[in-house]
Amino acid sequence: MWRYIIQRLLALVPVVLIVSIAAFAFIHFLPGDPVIALIGPEAGTATPETIAARKRDLGLDRPLPVQYLDWLGSAVRGDLGQSAVTKQKITEALQDRFPVTLHLAVASFLVAISIALPTGIISAYKRNGPLDRVLTVLALTGVAMPSFWLGILLILLFAVQLQWLPPSGFVSITTDPIDCLRHLILPAISLGMVQAAVIMRQVRSSLLEVLREDYVRTARAKGLSERVVTLKHGLRNALLPVVTVVGIQVSALLGGSVVTETVFAMPGMGRYAVDAIFIRDYPVVQAVVLVTALVVVLANLLTDLSYAFLDPRIQYS
Amino acid sequence: MTAQTQESSFFQPGSRFWKVGAGSVARRLVSDPVTAVAIGVLVALVAIAIAAPVLAPKNPSAIDPFNTLAHPSSAHLLGSDENGRDSLSRLIYGSRVSLVVGLISVSIAVLVGVPLGLAAGYAGGHVDSFIMRCMDAVMAFPAIMLALGIVAVLGSGLYQLMVAIGLTSVPLYARLVRSQVLSLKQQDFVMAARAVGVPVPRLLLRHILPNAVAPIVVAGSLGLAFAILAEAGLSFLGLGVPPPTPTWGGMLQKGLPRIYQARELSIVPGIAIFITVLALNIVGDALRDALDPRLRGRL
């Protein structure tokens, strides 16, 4: 088991390195001199001598590999540079922004799982019946629904029409759990619904596949009820492909949060990156893209490792 | 050897396999009423996009300061936006951007991803490892986040948007084609072609690629739905095609702050996106089942 974990960690090294090179190269791919991207608006009024001096200060006159290693070293120590516009340390800004995105991601994930698991199981249990058909159509609808549009529709209904919930904003769970929930319900549903549809389709199809296995037939032959067969014998074995899909959804969840945070005016990491693009604050874009990619890589690793707990038959060697 | 060469030519483009196969796939697709309706929706959408100048009742960019945020009426069937522009006309013209961005970005993804997949699968070893680790790294970035980064580099605009969305989908096609190549290169007809000295580019393009077309077509049709959603998302964020070009995502972005005054601005463009993506998903699923049911769950 430990050997497998170490192997997986080693396999991550090249991917993380390529991700970091891509993030580092981002500033250098931008049109014009990277120093202009890094010092922001002051470049517009600066004299060539000032720019040259800033270039020396930032170490941009050194060879690229040296700059990369220096940047990587700082990033590993948690220093992601400073905003070109506000001059605030990006790590500090992310400490405020990341929890907002985390709130949204966790709440959406809970919405997705609590809808997907029961509906997927019911759909497989009542396969080809009217309920299954209705749920399949709903899942297809959910996949095609742009999450930001669903968010707008939810605002229209619950904030504008019924005035039950606030249309935008964010309150941390540590400040006021009830108000946090009131602010999170709509964004979490709008982002979680699409994930729910994808996961539900996976639960249904993998459960149906497992229910055709011999050991399930044996369980039925023993006289066990269909409910016990589906839940006790089928579900546990059907969860493996579901976990894979859930792992993949972490990436979709973080990507979707960019748009959802905009719809609901939540001051999260995605909104931070979008705002940064508008004001050409490229170091911020670079940092957010890097942090998001690392979270996805970590989520994929955890997905792989969770297989061991779900399916002891898998040999890790 | 002769029989195997014949088998290979059987799969060549324009051979009997393709003529018979295409007809049977088309018949299977339209035999299902839901799929037939979805195909009808897509055909209608393409027709609307092409005939937009004829169908649109007004110039989509014509500003009317006396008729801003008008509710639906005989003058403006779907109302007007904050600048008094006719929403129906903008919706009709918006279909052009969605379809063009969708088609071109999928083409970019296929044109970059397929050669990478062919090279990785056929060459194996270090080439394979290098290409696939790069693809893993690209996949580590959530699609919208990667597109944001690319738009930041290239600037916002129609072409930049197509490149950004296209590049985010490259790994999908590279992985798909690689897995096909890995299994195809062990097949007898490929071994036979190699044994008689068919050059590698010809082997890849004439013998292996035609047999990997089915999954690429399926992934492409589902990829089109993703591209249209991504375009709408980026336009909604204000990072898509700059105004005054009408886009469905851009219309939603402008409608959101005016949700209390003109609700239809936030509803109608979303319905257009939803119906288009739903139709593409239905056709994509049906194509997958008709062409290769084994792909179920993988695409």
XYZ file of C-alpha atoms in Angstrom:
616
model
C 0.000 0.000 0.000
C 2.735 2.476 1.024
C 4.711 1.463 -2.024
C 1.701 2.263 -4.197
C 1.237 5.671 -2.547
C 4.916 6.503 -3.097
C 4.670 5.341 -6.724
C 1.651 7.535 -7.303
C 3.399 10.498 -5.677
C 6.455 9.971 -7.898
C 4.230 9.747 -10.981
C 2.840 13.155 -10.029
C 6.260 14.835 -10.145
C 6.468 15.245 -13.961
C 2.848 16.446 -14.150
C 3.373 19.002 -11.369
C 6.621 20.142 -13.023
C 4.915 20.631 -16.406
C 2.020 22.463 -14.706
C 4.495 24.755 -12.929
C 6.484 25.389 -16.151
C 3.223 26.244 -17.957
C 2.208 28.635 -15.160
C 5.674 30.247 -15.129
C 5.740 30.517 -18.937
C 2.323 32.226 -18.859
C 3.844 35.617 -17.929
C 6.483 35.188 -20.650
C 3.886 34.280 -23.321
C 2.069 37.562 -22.758
C 2.502 40.087 -25.536
C 5.244 42.615 -24.720
C 7.910 42.619 -22.031
C 7.166 40.432 -18.978
C 8.296 43.261 -16.720
C 5.279 45.291 -17.894
C 2.985 42.408 -16.932
C 4.648 42.120 -13.531
C 4.721 45.785 -12.526
C 1.289 46.609 -13.919
C -0.098 50.112 -14.472
C 3.073 51.897 -13.295
C 4.739 50.647 -16.520
C 2.617 53.161 -18.460
C 4.246 56.178 -16.796
C 7.690 54.727 -16.105
C 10.810 55.831 -17.981
C 12.922 53.176 -19.750
C 15.527 53.564 -16.962
C 12.915 52.856 -14.270
C 11.694 49.808 -16.191
C 15.281 48.552 -16.542
C 15.795 49.065 -12.803
C 12.552 47.220 -11.965
C 13.634 44.447 -14.303
C 16.866 44.070 -12.289
C 14.933 44.175 -8.984
C 12.581 41.431 -10.145
C 15.497 39.377 -11.469
C 14.123 39.404 -15.001
C 17.584 40.080 -16.442
C 18.718 36.594 -15.405
C 18.522 33.474 -17.638
C 15.021 31.928 -17.826
C 15.892 28.605 -16.108
C 17.346 30.546 -13.134
C 14.220 32.715 -12.992
C 12.054 29.583 -13.104
C 13.895 27.828 -10.286
C 13.772 30.985 -8.185
C 10.035 31.381 -8.832
C 9.418 27.682 -8.103
C 11.393 27.907 -4.863
C 9.293 30.874 -3.719
C 6.055 29.161 -4.756
C 6.964 26.017 -2.779
C 7.561 28.227 0.279
C 4.097 29.717 -0.238
C 5.212 32.994 -1.800
C 3.254 33.475 -5.024
C 4.449 37.023 -5.642
C 2.459 40.211 -5.394
C -0.408 41.752 -7.288
C 0.776 44.049 -10.081
C -2.064 46.459 -9.339
C -2.756 46.471 -5.588
C 0.756 45.282 -4.596
C -0.930 42.995 -2.052
C 0.791 39.657 -1.452
C -1.123 37.092 -3.561
C -0.833 34.380 -0.893
C -2.559 36.696 1.604
C -5.333 37.503 -0.879
C -5.806 33.798 -1.595
C -6.153 33.093 2.126
C -9.294 35.270 2.014
C -10.527 33.997 -1.354
C -9.868 30.271 -1.125
C -12.300 29.615 1.766
C -15.123 31.182 -0.275
C -14.459 28.817 -3.184
C -14.076 25.934 -0.723
C -17.473 26.723 0.857
C -19.052 26.747 -2.613
C -17.268 23.595 -3.799
C -18.117 21.568 -0.674
C -21.754 22.714 -0.648
C -22.147 21.969 -4.386
C -20.529 18.590 -3.915
C -22.968 17.753 -1.105
C -25.899 18.842 -3.277
C -24.571 16.749 -6.180
C -24.020 13.584 -4.123
C -27.269 13.830 -2.189
C -29.201 14.090 -5.458
C -27.111 11.731 -7.603
C -26.821 8.710 -5.304
C -30.524 8.167 -4.490
C -31.747 9.020 -8.001
C -29.067 6.847 -9.624
C -29.954 3.915 -7.354
C -33.709 4.357 -7.902
C -33.153 4.649 -11.648
C -31.194 1.385 -11.745
C -33.583 -0.347 -9.305
C -36.617 0.619 -11.405
C -34.737 0.200 -14.694
C -36.729 0.943 -17.863
C -39.808 1.829 -15.806
C -41.556 5.204 -16.029
C -39.641 6.605 -13.004
C -36.319 5.597 -14.592
C -37.290 7.338 -17.829
C -38.286 10.529 -16.018
C -35.023 10.557 -14.044
C -32.955 9.859 -17.198
C -34.617 12.778 -19.005
C -33.979 14.991 -15.957
C -30.304 13.951 -15.933
C -29.976 14.733 -19.643
C -31.571 18.118 -18.939
C -29.187 18.754 -16.060
C -26.117 18.043 -18.207
C -27.288 20.468 -20.915
C -28.178 23.253 -18.473
C -25.528 25.990 -18.271
C -24.887 26.268 -14.511
C -24.783 30.061 -14.654
C -28.186 30.159 -16.353
C -29.636 27.830 -13.746
C -28.199 30.244 -11.177
C -29.956 33.175 -12.860
C -33.256 31.257 -12.931
C -32.889 30.411 -9.231
C -32.230 34.087 -8.440
C -35.338 35.014 -10.446
C -37.524 32.552 -8.565
C -36.191 32.531 -5.007
C -34.697 36.026 -4.681
C -36.716 38.243 -7.044
C -40.122 36.527 -7.071
C -40.454 34.813 -3.695
C -37.771 36.826 -1.868
C -36.888 33.851 0.303
C -33.129 33.947 -0.219
C -30.508 36.627 -0.944
C -29.588 36.998 -4.655
C -25.855 37.444 -4.022
C -23.035 37.746 -1.519
C -21.231 35.460 0.886
C -21.091 34.888 4.647
C -18.565 32.486 6.180
C -19.827 29.516 8.176
C -17.682 30.635 11.126
C -19.348 34.083 11.180
C -22.995 33.020 10.987
C -23.854 29.423 10.013
C -27.525 30.175 9.242
C -26.784 33.222 7.092
C -23.956 31.272 5.429
C -26.451 28.572 4.469
C -28.962 31.136 3.171
C -26.279 32.628 0.907
C -24.923 29.250 -0.194
C -28.137 27.400 -1.102
C -28.696 28.950 -4.543
C -25.066 28.901 -5.752
C -24.613 25.338 -4.468
C -27.740 24.114 -6.261
C -26.813 25.865 -9.510
C -23.309 24.395 -9.546
C -24.195 21.053 -7.952
C -27.098 20.229 -10.249
C -24.892 19.720 -13.326
C -22.493 17.532 -11.329
C -25.489 15.614 -9.944
C -26.670 14.807 -13.464
C -23.251 13.497 -14.523
C -22.750 11.437 -11.337
C -26.314 10.076 -11.443
C -25.798 8.748 -14.967
C -22.601 7.043 -13.804
C -24.260 5.542 -10.673
C -27.096 4.158 -12.804
C -24.915 2.648 -15.526
C -22.313 1.109 -13.200
C -24.993 -0.260 -10.880
C -26.787 -1.849 -13.838
C -23.510 -3.411 -14.947
C -22.829 -4.843 -11.478
C -26.388 -6.166 -11.167
C -25.684 -8.471 -14.138
C -22.772 -10.161 -12.304
C -22.916 -13.776 -11.150
C -22.621 -12.994 -7.437
C -25.697 -10.774 -7.697
C -27.582 -13.639 -9.349
C -26.418 -15.856 -6.476
C -27.688 -13.314 -3.948
C -31.059 -13.285 -5.699
C -31.095 -17.087 -5.842
C -30.568 -17.169 -2.069
C -33.918 -15.413 -1.859
C -32.660 -11.976 -0.799
C -34.961 -9.097 -1.562
C -34.191 -6.872 -4.568
C -33.582 -3.972 -2.193
C -30.901 -5.848 -0.250
C -29.340 -7.125 -3.483
C -29.180 -3.606 -4.964
C -27.976 -1.776 -1.878
C -25.738 -4.333 -0.136
C -24.345 -6.372 -3.009
C -24.607 -3.982 -5.915
C -23.895 -0.490 -4.646
C -20.549 -1.092 -2.965
C -19.155 -2.718 -6.092
C -20.677 -0.072 -8.332
C -19.000 2.751 -6.430
C -15.548 2.390 -8.016
C -16.372 3.979 -11.392
C -18.492 6.516 -9.521
C -15.461 7.568 -7.463
C -13.509 8.094 -10.712
C -16.229 10.362 -12.047
C -16.473 12.218 -8.727
C -12.682 12.754 -8.874
C -12.966 14.191 -12.371
C -15.805 16.423 -11.199
C -13.452 18.262 -8.806
C -11.937 19.915 -11.876
C -15.397 20.724 -13.272
C -16.456 22.042 -9.860
C -13.496 24.437 -9.635
C -13.989 25.528 -13.251
C -17.723 25.999 -12.749
C -17.140 27.995 -9.563
C -15.496 30.740 -11.677
C -18.803 31.446 -13.402
C -21.031 30.720 -10.390
C -19.040 33.137 -8.217
C -19.648 35.795 -10.864
C -23.405 35.144 -11.000
C -23.786 35.313 -7.212
C -21.124 38.012 -6.670
C -19.109 35.760 -4.342
C -15.566 36.978 -3.578
C -13.942 33.620 -4.350
C -10.796 32.533 -6.154
C -12.443 32.280 -9.585
C -13.886 35.791 -9.361
C -10.428 36.977 -8.239
C -8.899 35.571 -11.464
C -11.608 37.036 -13.715
C -11.297 40.486 -12.109
C -7.521 40.223 -12.453
C -7.798 39.619 -16.216
C -9.878 42.781 -16.639
C -7.306 44.941 -14.839
C -4.379 43.057 -16.449
C -3.125 41.833 -13.069
C -1.287 38.876 -14.588
C 0.643 37.603 -11.518
C -2.750 37.017 -9.868
C -4.052 35.086 -12.900
C -0.861 33.029 -12.864
C -1.166 32.217 -9.160
C -4.856 31.274 -9.277
C -4.373 29.053 -12.333
C -1.424 27.324 -10.626
C -3.208 26.787 -7.302
C -6.341 25.451 -9.038
C -4.312 22.989 -11.115
C -2.482 21.755 -8.012
C -5.802 21.206 -6.200
C -7.024 19.151 -9.180
C -3.816 17.076 -9.227
C -4.204 16.433 -5.483
C -7.867 15.476 -5.925
C -6.912 12.995 -8.657
C -4.310 11.465 -6.328
C -6.865 11.105 -3.530
C -9.286 9.514 -6.007
C -6.683 6.918 -6.961
C -5.844 6.210 -3.340
C -9.484 5.843 -2.334
C -9.781 2.812 -4.637
C -7.865 0.786 -2.073
C -10.498 1.357 0.566
C -13.400 0.639 -1.774
C -12.057 -2.455 -3.474
C -9.651 -4.616 -1.513
C -9.231 -6.894 -4.556
C -7.055 -4.284 -6.246
C -3.421 -5.201 -5.807
C -1.036 -2.309 -5.610
C 2.352 -3.270 -6.896
C -1.337 -11.421 -46.712
C -3.573 -10.546 -49.676
C -6.679 -11.098 -47.596
C -5.331 -8.855 -44.866
C -4.457 -6.092 -47.315
C -7.984 -6.419 -48.651
C -9.345 -6.126 -45.127
C -7.344 -2.950 -44.699
C -8.646 -1.444 -47.940
C -12.166 -2.367 -46.836
C -11.840 0.289 -44.128
C -10.379 2.949 -46.427
C -12.345 6.170 -46.875
C -14.824 5.787 -49.730
C -14.837 1.976 -49.445
C -18.003 -0.116 -49.205
C -17.725 -0.156 -45.383
C -18.156 3.602 -45.190
C -20.957 3.769 -47.758
C -22.941 0.970 -46.127
C -21.968 2.116 -42.583
C -22.946 5.755 -43.041
C -26.364 4.827 -44.472
C -27.091 2.380 -41.675
C -25.958 4.822 -38.971
C -28.172 7.563 -40.432
C -31.145 5.176 -40.565
C -30.568 4.106 -36.966
C -30.330 7.734 -35.832
C -33.591 8.908 -37.380
C -35.469 5.768 -36.362
C -35.479 7.038 -32.760
C -38.059 9.853 -32.501
C -36.153 11.799 -29.795
C -32.941 11.742 -31.836
C -34.861 12.685 -34.985
C -36.306 15.738 -33.183
C -32.836 16.676 -31.888
C -31.403 16.435 -35.423
C -34.319 18.575 -36.647
C -33.512 21.209 -33.975
C -29.861 21.299 -35.041
C -30.744 21.558 -38.744
C -33.153 24.402 -37.928
C -30.462 26.123 -35.873
C -27.943 25.947 -38.717
C -30.617 27.283 -41.106
C -31.393 30.164 -38.704
C -27.697 31.014 -38.394
C -27.220 31.016 -42.175
C -30.428 32.948 -42.904
C -29.985 35.396 -39.984
C -29.970 38.557 -42.161
C -33.287 37.459 -43.706
C -34.929 36.161 -40.526
C -33.933 38.887 -38.061
C -36.684 41.514 -37.914
C -34.241 44.321 -37.061
C -30.551 45.174 -37.210
C -29.134 43.464 -34.072
C -26.820 46.412 -33.357
C -29.346 49.194 -33.988
C -29.652 51.239 -30.778
C -33.015 52.767 -29.859
C -32.662 54.996 -26.757
C -36.442 55.501 -26.566
C -37.177 51.783 -26.318
C -34.716 50.446 -23.735
C -35.644 47.357 -21.704
C -38.981 47.122 -23.554
C -41.139 44.131 -22.664
C -42.199 41.732 -25.457
C -44.631 43.423 -27.860
C -45.439 43.441 -31.563
C -42.586 45.934 -32.088
C -40.068 43.737 -30.218
C -41.304 40.130 -30.075
C -38.826 39.214 -27.313
C -38.406 42.720 -25.922
C -35.333 44.925 -26.124
C -32.089 45.256 -24.156
C -30.555 48.113 -22.154
C -29.640 49.924 -25.397
C -33.020 49.332 -27.021
C -31.625 46.672 -29.357
C -34.107 44.023 -30.506
C -33.609 40.837 -28.435
C -35.027 38.468 -31.066
C -32.632 39.777 -33.716
C -29.701 39.492 -31.308
C -30.765 35.962 -30.404
C -30.897 34.989 -34.099
C -27.484 36.505 -34.831
C -26.092 35.028 -31.592
C -26.609 31.526 -33.014
C -23.890 32.335 -35.570
C -21.221 32.949 -32.928
C -22.196 29.848 -30.936
C -22.103 27.538 -33.944
C -18.954 29.003 -35.499
C -17.036 28.972 -32.199
C -18.278 25.436 -31.522
C -17.314 24.067 -34.939
C -13.942 25.787 -35.253
C -12.818 25.079 -31.702
C -13.687 21.381 -32.062
C -11.767 21.381 -35.372
C -8.737 22.933 -33.646
C -8.929 20.331 -30.880
C -9.159 17.490 -33.424
C -6.395 18.864 -35.652
C -3.978 19.175 -32.718
C -5.147 16.251 -30.576
C -5.398 13.532 -33.246
C -1.783 13.826 -34.531
C -0.526 13.888 -30.924
C -2.549 10.753 -30.125
C -1.320 9.020 -33.288
C 2.304 9.880 -32.477
C 2.020 8.838 -28.822
C 0.218 5.577 -29.538
C 2.373 4.513 -32.464
C 5.812 5.636 -31.273
C 5.379 4.462 -27.661
C 8.312 4.773 -25.212
C 9.626 8.231 -24.350
C 7.576 10.008 -27.049
C 4.400 8.476 -25.613
C 5.384 9.293 -22.012
C 6.284 12.884 -22.874
C 3.116 13.598 -24.870
C 0.816 11.950 -22.347
C 2.401 13.691 -19.320
C 1.889 16.998 -21.160
C -1.741 16.029 -21.773
C -2.119 15.104 -18.062
C -0.751 18.534 -17.173
C -3.194 20.289 -19.512
C -6.030 18.266 -17.989
C -4.995 19.381 -14.510
C -6.249 22.854 -15.397
C -10.048 23.115 -15.218
C -11.198 23.904 -18.775
C -12.599 27.356 -18.006
C -9.517 28.249 -15.948
C -7.189 27.203 -18.785
C -9.325 29.116 -21.283
C -9.099 32.164 -18.957
C -5.309 31.938 -18.982
C -5.206 31.596 -22.784
C -7.608 34.527 -23.232
C -5.380 36.557 -20.873
C -2.418 35.835 -23.152
C -4.164 36.231 -26.508
C -6.703 38.916 -25.575
C -10.458 38.575 -26.055
C -12.001 38.148 -29.490
C -13.646 35.584 -31.724
C -10.454 33.878 -32.927
C -8.819 33.923 -29.512
C -11.933 32.333 -28.028
C -11.875 29.520 -30.590
C -8.190 28.810 -29.896
C -8.718 28.923 -26.120
C -11.685 26.538 -26.148
C -10.066 24.307 -28.783
C -6.805 23.902 -26.868
C -8.605 22.900 -23.650
C -10.095 19.884 -25.464
C -6.875 18.668 -27.097
C -6.093 16.028 -24.401
C -9.500 14.368 -24.902
C -8.792 13.616 -28.561
C -5.130 12.765 -27.971
C -6.029 10.188 -25.297
C -8.878 8.766 -27.343
C -6.809 8.317 -30.508
C -3.836 6.973 -28.547
C -5.969 4.232 -26.998
C -7.350 3.313 -30.429
C -3.861 3.209 -31.956
C -2.565 1.010 -29.131
C -5.154 -1.650 -29.910
C -5.131 -1.205 -33.709
C -1.380 -1.521 -34.082
C -1.590 -5.097 -32.804
C -4.178 -6.034 -35.442
C -3.227 -8.314 -38.300
C -3.922 -5.860 -41.090
C -1.616 -3.242 -39.554
C 1.120 -5.846 -38.984
C 0.684 -6.947 -42.605
C 0.964 -3.391 -43.892
C 4.108 -2.895 -41.820
C 5.542 -6.181 -43.080
C 5.155 -5.125 -46.717
C 6.984 -1.885 -45.919
C 4.188 0.692 -45.930
C 5.792 3.970 -44.747
C 4.782 5.088 -41.237
C 2.861 8.273 -42.237
C 0.857 6.290 -44.793
C 0.297 3.493 -42.291
C -1.047 5.971 -39.741
C -3.203 7.991 -42.119
C -4.520 5.285 -44.463
C -4.664 2.168 -42.284
C -4.968 3.213 -38.623
C -6.757 6.585 -38.615
C -9.814 5.511 -40.684
C -10.495 2.830 -38.058
C -10.369 5.380 -35.253
C -12.831 7.761 -36.914
C -15.972 6.533 -35.110
C -14.899 7.537 -31.568
C -13.519 10.854 -32.890
C -16.883 11.651 -34.515
C -18.735 10.816 -31.297
C -16.331 12.825 -29.135
C -16.581 15.680 -31.637
C -20.368 15.880 -31.434
C -20.302 15.872 -27.625
C -17.318 18.263 -27.756
C -19.427 20.688 -29.778
C -21.893 20.862 -26.883
C -19.027 21.520 -24.450
C -17.576 24.220 -26.744
C -20.910 26.026 -27.001
C -21.302 25.923 -23.192
C -17.724 27.155 -22.742
C -18.261 29.993 -25.238
C -21.426 31.026 -23.428
C -19.611 30.854 -20.058
C -16.651 32.951 -21.225
C -18.940 35.465 -22.942
C -20.975 35.644 -19.745
C -17.772 36.494 -17.868
C -17.148 39.274 -20.400
C -14.130 37.467 -21.855
C -15.736 36.326 -25.091
C -16.424 38.140 -28.319
C -16.382 41.889 -27.585
C -19.561 43.953 -28.055
C -21.521 44.880 -30.097
C -21.403 41.362 -31.675
C -24.408 39.526 -30.188
C -23.654 36.296 -28.291
C -26.004 34.281 -26.119
C -23.630 34.332 -23.130
C -23.057 38.066 -23.559
C -26.823 38.672 -23.628
C -27.168 36.819 -20.307
C -24.328 38.875 -18.833
C -26.075 42.137 -19.768
C -29.424 40.806 -18.548
C -28.306 39.795 -15.030
C -27.943 43.327 -13.546
C -31.378 44.181 -15.000
C -33.080 41.082 -13.639
C -35.606 43.167 -11.657
C -36.647 45.304 -14.664
C -36.597 42.874 -17.617
C -36.697 39.184 -16.687
C -36.924 37.942 -20.252
C -33.348 39.164 -20.884
C -32.151 36.558 -18.394
C -34.402 33.773 -19.623
C -34.531 33.689 -23.420
C -30.796 33.409 -24.318
C -30.450 30.640 -21.708
C -33.250 28.672 -23.366
C -31.392 28.943 -26.694
C -28.146 27.640 -25.163
C -29.982 24.904 -23.286
C -31.903 23.609 -26.337
C -28.791 23.636 -28.536
C -26.652 21.782 -25.988
C -29.447 19.318 -25.200
C -29.926 18.531 -28.920
C -26.162 18.065 -29.396
C -25.949 15.771 -26.367
C -28.881 13.658 -27.581
C -27.378 13.338 -31.081
C -23.925 12.656 -29.601
C -25.275 9.890 -27.337
C -27.243 8.391 -30.249
C -24.186 8.534 -32.535
C -22.133 6.757 -29.874
C -24.709 3.988 -29.549
C -25.032 3.657 -33.330
C -21.312 3.729 -34.097
C -19.739 2.041 -31.110
C -21.795 1.067 -28.062
C -18.612 -0.029 -26.257
C -17.796 3.657 -25.791
C -20.757 4.051 -23.417
C -19.465 5.455 -20.149
C -16.130 6.482 -21.663
C -17.387 9.513 -23.583
